[in-house]
Short mmCIF file of C-alpha atoms in Angstrom, two decimals:
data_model
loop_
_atom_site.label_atom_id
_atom_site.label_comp_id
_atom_site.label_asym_id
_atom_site.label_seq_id
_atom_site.Cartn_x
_atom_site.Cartn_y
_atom_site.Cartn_z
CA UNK A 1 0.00 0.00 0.00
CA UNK A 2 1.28 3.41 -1.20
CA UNK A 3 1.70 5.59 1.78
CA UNK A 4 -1.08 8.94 1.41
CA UNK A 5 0.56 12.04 1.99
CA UNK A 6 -1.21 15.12 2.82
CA UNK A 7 -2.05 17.18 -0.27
CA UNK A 8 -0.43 20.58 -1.05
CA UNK A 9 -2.06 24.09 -0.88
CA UNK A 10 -2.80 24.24 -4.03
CA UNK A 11 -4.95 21.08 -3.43
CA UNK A 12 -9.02 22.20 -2.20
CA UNK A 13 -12.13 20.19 -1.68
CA UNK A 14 -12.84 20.76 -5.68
CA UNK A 15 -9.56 19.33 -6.72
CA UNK A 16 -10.21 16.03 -5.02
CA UNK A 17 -11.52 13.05 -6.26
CA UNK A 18 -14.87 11.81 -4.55
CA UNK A 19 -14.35 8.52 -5.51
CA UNK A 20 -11.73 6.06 -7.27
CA UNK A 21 -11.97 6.44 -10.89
CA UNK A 22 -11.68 2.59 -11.33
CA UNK A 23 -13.17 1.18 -8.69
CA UNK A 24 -15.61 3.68 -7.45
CA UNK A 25 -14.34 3.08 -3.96
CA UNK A 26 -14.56 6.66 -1.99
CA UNK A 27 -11.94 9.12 -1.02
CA UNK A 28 -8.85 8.38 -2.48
CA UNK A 29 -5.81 9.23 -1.05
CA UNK A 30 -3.55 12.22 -2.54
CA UNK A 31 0.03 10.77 -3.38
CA UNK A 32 2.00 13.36 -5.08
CA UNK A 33 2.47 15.60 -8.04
CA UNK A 34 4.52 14.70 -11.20
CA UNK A 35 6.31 17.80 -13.25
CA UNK A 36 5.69 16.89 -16.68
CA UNK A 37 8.54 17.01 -19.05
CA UNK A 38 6.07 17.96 -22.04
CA UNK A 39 4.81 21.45 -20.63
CA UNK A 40 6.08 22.02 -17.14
CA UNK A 41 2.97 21.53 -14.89
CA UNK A 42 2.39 19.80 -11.97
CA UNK A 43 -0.33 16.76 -11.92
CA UNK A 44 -1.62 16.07 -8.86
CA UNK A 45 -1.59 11.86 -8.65
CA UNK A 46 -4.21 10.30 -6.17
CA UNK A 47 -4.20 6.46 -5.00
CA UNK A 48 -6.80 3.98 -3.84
CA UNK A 49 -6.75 2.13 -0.97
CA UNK A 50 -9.20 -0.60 -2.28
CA UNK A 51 -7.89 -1.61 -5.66
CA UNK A 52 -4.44 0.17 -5.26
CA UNK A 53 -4.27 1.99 -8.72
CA UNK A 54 -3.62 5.40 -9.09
CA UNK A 55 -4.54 8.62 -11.32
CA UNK A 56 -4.05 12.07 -12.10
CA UNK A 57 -6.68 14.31 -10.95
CA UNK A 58 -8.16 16.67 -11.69
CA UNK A 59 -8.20 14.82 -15.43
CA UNK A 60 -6.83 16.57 -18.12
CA UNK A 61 -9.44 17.75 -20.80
CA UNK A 62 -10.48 15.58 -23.78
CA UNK A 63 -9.16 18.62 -25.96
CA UNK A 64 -5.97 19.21 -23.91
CA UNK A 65 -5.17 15.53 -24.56
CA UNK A 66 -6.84 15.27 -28.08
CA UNK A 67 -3.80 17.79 -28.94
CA UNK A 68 -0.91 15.97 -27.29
CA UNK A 69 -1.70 13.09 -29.34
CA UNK A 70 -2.20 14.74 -32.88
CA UNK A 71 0.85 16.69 -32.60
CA UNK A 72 4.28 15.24 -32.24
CA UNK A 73 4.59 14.69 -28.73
CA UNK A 74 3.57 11.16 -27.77
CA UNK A 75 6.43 8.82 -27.44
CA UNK A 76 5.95 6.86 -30.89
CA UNK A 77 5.80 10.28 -32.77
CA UNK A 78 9.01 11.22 -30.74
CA UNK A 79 10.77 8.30 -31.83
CA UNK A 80 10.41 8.88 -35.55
CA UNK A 81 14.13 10.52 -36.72
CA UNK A 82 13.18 11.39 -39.93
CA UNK A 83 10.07 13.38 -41.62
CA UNK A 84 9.98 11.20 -44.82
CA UNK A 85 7.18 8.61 -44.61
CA UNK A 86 9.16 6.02 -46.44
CA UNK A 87 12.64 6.15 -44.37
CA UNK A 88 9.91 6.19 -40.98
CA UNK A 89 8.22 2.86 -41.93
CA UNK A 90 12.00 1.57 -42.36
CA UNK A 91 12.60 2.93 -39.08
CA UNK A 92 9.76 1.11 -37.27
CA UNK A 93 10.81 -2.12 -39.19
CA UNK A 94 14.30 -2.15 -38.21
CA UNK A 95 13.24 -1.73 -34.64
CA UNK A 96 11.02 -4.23 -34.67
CA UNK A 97 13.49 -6.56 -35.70
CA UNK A 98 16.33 -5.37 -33.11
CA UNK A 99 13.97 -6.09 -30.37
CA UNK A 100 10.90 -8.23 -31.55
CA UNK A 101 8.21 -6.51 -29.14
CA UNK A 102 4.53 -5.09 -30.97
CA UNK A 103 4.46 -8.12 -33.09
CA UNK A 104 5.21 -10.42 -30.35
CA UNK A 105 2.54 -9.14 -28.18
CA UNK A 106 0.54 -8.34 -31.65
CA UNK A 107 0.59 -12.46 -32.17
CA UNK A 108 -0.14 -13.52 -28.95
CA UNK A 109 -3.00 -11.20 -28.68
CA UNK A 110 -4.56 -11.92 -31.91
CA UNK A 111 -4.38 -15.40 -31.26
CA UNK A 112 -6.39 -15.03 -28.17
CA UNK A 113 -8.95 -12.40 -29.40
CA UNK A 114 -9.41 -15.08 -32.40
CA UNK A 115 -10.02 -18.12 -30.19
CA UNK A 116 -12.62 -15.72 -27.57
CA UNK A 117 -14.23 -13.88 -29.51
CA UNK A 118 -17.58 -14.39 -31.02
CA UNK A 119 -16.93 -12.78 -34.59
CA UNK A 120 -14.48 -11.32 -36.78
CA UNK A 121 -14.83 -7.49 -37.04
CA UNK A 122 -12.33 -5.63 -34.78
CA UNK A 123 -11.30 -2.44 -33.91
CA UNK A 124 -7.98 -0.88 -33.15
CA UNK A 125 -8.27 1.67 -31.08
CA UNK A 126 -4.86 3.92 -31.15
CA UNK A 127 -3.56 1.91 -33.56
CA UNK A 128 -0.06 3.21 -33.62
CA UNK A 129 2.48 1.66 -36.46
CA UNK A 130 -0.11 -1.52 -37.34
CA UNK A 131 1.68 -3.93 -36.21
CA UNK A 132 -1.70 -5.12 -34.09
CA UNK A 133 -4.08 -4.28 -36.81
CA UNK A 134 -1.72 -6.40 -39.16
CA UNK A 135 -1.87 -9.25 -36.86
CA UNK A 136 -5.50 -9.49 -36.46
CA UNK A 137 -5.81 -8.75 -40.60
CA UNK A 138 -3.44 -12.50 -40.19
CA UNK A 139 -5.35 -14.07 -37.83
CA UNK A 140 -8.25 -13.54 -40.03
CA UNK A 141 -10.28 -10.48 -38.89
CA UNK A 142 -11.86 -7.64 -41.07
CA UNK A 143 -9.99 -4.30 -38.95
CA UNK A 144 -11.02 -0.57 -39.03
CA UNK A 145 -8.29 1.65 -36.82
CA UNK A 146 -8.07 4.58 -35.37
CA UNK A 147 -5.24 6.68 -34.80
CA UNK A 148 -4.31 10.46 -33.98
CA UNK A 149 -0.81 10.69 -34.64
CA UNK A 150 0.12 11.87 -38.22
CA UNK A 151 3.18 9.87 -39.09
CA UNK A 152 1.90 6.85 -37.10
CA UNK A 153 -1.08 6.60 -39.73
CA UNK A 154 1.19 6.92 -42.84
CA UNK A 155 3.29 4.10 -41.41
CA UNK A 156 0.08 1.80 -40.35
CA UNK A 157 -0.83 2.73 -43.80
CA UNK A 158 1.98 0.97 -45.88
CA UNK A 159 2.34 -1.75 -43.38
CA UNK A 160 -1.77 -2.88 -43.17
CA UNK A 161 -2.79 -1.17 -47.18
CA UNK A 162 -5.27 0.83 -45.17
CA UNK A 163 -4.85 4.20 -43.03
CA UNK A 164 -6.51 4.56 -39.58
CA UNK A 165 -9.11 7.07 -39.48
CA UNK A 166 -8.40 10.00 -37.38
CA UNK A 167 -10.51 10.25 -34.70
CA UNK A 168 -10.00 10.45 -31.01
CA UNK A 169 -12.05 7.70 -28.99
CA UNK A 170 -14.64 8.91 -26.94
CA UNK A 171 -18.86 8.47 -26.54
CA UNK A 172 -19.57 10.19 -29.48
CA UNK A 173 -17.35 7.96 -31.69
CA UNK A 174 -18.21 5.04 -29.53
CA UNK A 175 -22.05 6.08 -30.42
CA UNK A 176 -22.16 6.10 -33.97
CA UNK A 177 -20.49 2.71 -34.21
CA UNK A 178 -22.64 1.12 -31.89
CA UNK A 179 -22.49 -2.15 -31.68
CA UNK A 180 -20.23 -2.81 -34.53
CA UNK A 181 -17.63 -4.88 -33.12
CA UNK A 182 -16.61 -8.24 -32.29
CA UNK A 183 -13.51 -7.50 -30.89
CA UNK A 184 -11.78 -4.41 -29.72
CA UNK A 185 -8.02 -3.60 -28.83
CA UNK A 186 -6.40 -1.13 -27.02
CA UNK A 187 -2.58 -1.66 -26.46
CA UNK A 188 -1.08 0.55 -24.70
CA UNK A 189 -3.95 3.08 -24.83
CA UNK A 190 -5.96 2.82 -21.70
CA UNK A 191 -3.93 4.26 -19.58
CA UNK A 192 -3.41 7.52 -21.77
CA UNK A 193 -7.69 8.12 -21.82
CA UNK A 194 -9.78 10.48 -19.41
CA UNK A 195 -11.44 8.39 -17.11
CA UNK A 196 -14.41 10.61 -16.08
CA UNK A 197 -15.33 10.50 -19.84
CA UNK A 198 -15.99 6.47 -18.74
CA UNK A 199 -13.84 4.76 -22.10
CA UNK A 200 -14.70 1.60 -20.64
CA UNK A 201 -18.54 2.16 -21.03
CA UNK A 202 -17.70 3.38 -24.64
CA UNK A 203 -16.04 0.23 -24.94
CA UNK A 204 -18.98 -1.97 -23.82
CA UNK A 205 -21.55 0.47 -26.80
CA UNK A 206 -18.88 -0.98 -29.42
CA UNK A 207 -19.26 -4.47 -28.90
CA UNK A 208 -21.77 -6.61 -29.80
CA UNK A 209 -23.39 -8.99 -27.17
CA UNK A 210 -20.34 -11.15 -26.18
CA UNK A 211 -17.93 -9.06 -27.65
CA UNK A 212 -14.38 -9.15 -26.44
CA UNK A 213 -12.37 -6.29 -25.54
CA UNK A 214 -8.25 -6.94 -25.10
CA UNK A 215 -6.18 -4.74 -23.10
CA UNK A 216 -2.47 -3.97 -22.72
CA UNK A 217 -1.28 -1.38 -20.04
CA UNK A 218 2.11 -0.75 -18.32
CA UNK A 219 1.25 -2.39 -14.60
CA UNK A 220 1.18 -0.25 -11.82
CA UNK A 221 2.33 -2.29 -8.78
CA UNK A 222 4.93 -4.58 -10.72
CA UNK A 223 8.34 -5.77 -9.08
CA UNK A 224 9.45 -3.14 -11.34
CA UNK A 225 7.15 -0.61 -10.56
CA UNK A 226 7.20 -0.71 -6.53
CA UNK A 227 11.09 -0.77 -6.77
CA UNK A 228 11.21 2.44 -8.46
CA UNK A 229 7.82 3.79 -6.51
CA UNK A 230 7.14 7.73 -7.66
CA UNK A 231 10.02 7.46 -10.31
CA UNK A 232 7.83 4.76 -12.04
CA UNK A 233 9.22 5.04 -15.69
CA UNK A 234 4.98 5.04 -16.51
CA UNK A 235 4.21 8.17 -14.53
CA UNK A 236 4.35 10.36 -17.16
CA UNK A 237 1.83 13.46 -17.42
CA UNK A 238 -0.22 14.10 -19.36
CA UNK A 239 0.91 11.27 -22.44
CA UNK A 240 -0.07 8.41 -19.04
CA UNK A 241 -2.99 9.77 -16.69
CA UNK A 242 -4.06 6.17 -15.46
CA UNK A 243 -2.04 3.64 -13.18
CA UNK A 244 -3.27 0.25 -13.21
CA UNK A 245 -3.03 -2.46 -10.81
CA UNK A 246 -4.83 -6.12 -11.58
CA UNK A 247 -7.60 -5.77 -9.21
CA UNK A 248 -8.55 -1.96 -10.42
CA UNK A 249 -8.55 -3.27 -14.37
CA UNK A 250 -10.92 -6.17 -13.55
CA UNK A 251 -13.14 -3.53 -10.80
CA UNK A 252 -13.40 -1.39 -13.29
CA UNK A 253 -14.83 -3.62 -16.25
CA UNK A 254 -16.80 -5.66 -13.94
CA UNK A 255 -18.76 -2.39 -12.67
CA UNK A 256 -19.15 -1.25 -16.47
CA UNK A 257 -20.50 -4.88 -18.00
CA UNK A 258 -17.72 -6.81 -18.40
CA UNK A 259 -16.65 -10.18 -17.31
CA UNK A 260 -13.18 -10.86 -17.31
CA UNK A 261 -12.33 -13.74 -19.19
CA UNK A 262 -8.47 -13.86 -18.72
CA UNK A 263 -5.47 -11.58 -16.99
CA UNK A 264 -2.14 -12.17 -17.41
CA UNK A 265 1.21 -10.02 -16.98
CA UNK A 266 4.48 -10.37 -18.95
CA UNK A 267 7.56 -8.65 -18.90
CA UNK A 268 9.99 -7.30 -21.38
CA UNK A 269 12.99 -4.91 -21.55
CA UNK A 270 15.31 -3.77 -24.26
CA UNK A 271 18.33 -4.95 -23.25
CA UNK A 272 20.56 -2.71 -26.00
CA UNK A 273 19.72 0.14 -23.47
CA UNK A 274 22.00 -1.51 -21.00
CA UNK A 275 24.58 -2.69 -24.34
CA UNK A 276 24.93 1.14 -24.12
CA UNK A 277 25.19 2.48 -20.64
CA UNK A 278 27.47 -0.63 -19.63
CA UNK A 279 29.46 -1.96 -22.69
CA UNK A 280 30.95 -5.44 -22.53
CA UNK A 281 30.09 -5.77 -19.14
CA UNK A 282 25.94 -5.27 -20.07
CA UNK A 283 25.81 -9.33 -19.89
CA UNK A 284 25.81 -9.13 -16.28
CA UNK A 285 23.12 -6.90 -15.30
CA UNK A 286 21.00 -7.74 -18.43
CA UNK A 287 21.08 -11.37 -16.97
CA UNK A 288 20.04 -10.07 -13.45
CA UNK A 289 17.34 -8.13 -15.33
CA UNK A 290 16.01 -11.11 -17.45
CA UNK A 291 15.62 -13.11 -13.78
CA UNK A 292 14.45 -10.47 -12.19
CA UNK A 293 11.63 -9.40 -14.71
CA UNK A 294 11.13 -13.80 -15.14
CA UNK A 295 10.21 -13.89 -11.80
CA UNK A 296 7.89 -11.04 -11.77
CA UNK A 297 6.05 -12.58 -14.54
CA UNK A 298 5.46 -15.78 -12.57
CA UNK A 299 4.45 -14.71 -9.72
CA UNK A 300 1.56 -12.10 -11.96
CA UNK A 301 4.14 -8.88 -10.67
CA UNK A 302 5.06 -8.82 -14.68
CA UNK A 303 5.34 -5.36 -16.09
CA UNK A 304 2.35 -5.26 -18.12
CA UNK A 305 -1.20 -6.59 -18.10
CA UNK A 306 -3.02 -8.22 -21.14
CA UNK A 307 -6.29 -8.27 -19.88
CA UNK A 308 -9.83 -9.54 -21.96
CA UNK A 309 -13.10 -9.07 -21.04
CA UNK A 310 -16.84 -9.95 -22.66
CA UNK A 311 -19.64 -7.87 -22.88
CA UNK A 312 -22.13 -9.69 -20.81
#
């Protein structure tokens, strides 16, 4: 349990959250505030003593974020050396094959959408490079996509043959596309959405009846994450707003329509990072690291959570 701390000054009664936005459980505890990197401010974070997640609060607007993420500030945008279309798909490619990591997950999560769910029309919600949308497209689903970042759609574009449409996710899009979907993904998306907008009731007006939705999110209360506690490498304002632990992801489909059908965690690392900071000796603690993270994923402390739930 993360210890509260009293909040600041510039903390009052209407800067408080009444209740846990996952959970719903009352009066969550203030934690801290996070200086964002991207403009400077301070976000107030706020834990829960019942399902032990976390969030910034007050939540930043639906416009506020909706321009983060169609500029060229989010972290896959950031990544992108070059402005020409062609030499960024090459980019993505040639990471991808450096350290195998979307279309690992991309497989395995395919694979289990295609075996739960009870059709084979999915969405991609925040679709990034494609390298989900291209797996389901494999596994034998009809996609649609959608995606905010610019260069991110031009590279989904010549990986899948089609370009995500872009719109941000919210009720209204949720709304006209009612009930469209067998299957929707979000991988590594949740925990960048404005909770008191509900996503996760948008989510359930998507599916069908028996629909599946699959998530991916960073894991808030990992090995990992309590060993680096408010220097989590996740708590980052206003690109992540949510913190996740098992128990709040499950609370907060299960209060929204959802039964959870399956919640695992897995772990992974790029272990060039350490090739770099270390040199020949990186062997040593990428070795400890690959144990360490092993271990984590055993015991369900992994780093992140693929979770999938059906509309009941």
């Amino acid at each position: 349990m993360l210890a509260p701390q009293v909040p600041d000054n510039r903390l009052d009664r209407s800067n408080t959250p009444v209740n846990c936005l996952f959970c719903r459980h009352p009066k969550p505890d203030y934690w801290f505030s996070k200086r964002s990197k991207h403009n400077g401010r301070p976000y107030p974070l706020f834990t829960c003593s019942n399902c032990g997640g976390a969030f910034v609060f007050p939540v930043p607007s639906e416009q506020e974020l909706h321009e983060f993420y169609s500029g060229t500030q989010s972290a896959l945008e950031v990544g992108l050396r070059d402005s020409d279309p062609l030499h960024q798909y090459d980019q993505a490619i040639q990471e991808e094959v450096e350290f195998p990591n979307s279309t690992v997950d991309a497989k395995r999560i395919a694979e289990n959408l295609k075996r739960l769910a009870p059709g084979m029309k999915a969405l991609d919600v925040g679709s990034g490079y494609g390298f989900f949308s291209k797996a389901l497209m494999e596994a034998g689903f009809s996609v649609d996509a959608i995606e905010l970042g610019e260069a991110s759609r031009k590279i989904h574009a010549r990986m899948t043959g089609f370009e995500p449409k872009a719109e941000p996710f919210n009720a209204d899009f949720a709304r006209r596309n009612a009930g469209l979907y067998d299957a929707v993904l979000l991988s590594q998306v949740l925990e960048h959405l404005p909770m008191d907008a509900d996503p996760i009731r948008s989510l359930n007006v998507l599916l069908r009846k028996g629909g599946i939705c699959a998530i991916a999110i960073p894991h808030f209360r990992s090995f990992l994450s309590i060993l680096q506690g408010k220097n989590d490498m996740f708590i980052v304002p206003p690109e992540h707003v949510n913190f996740f632990t098992v128990k709040g992801l499950n609370a907060a489909f299960a209060s929204r329509g959802f039964q959870t059908m399956k919640c695992e965690t897995v772990s992974k690392f790029d272990y060039r990072k350490f090739k770099k900071k270390f040199g020949p000796l990186s062997p040593m603690p990428s070795l400890a690291l690959k144990g360490f993270l092993g271990v984590s994923s055993l015991m369900d402390k992994g780093m992140f959570v693929n979770g999938y739930f059906r509309k009941l």
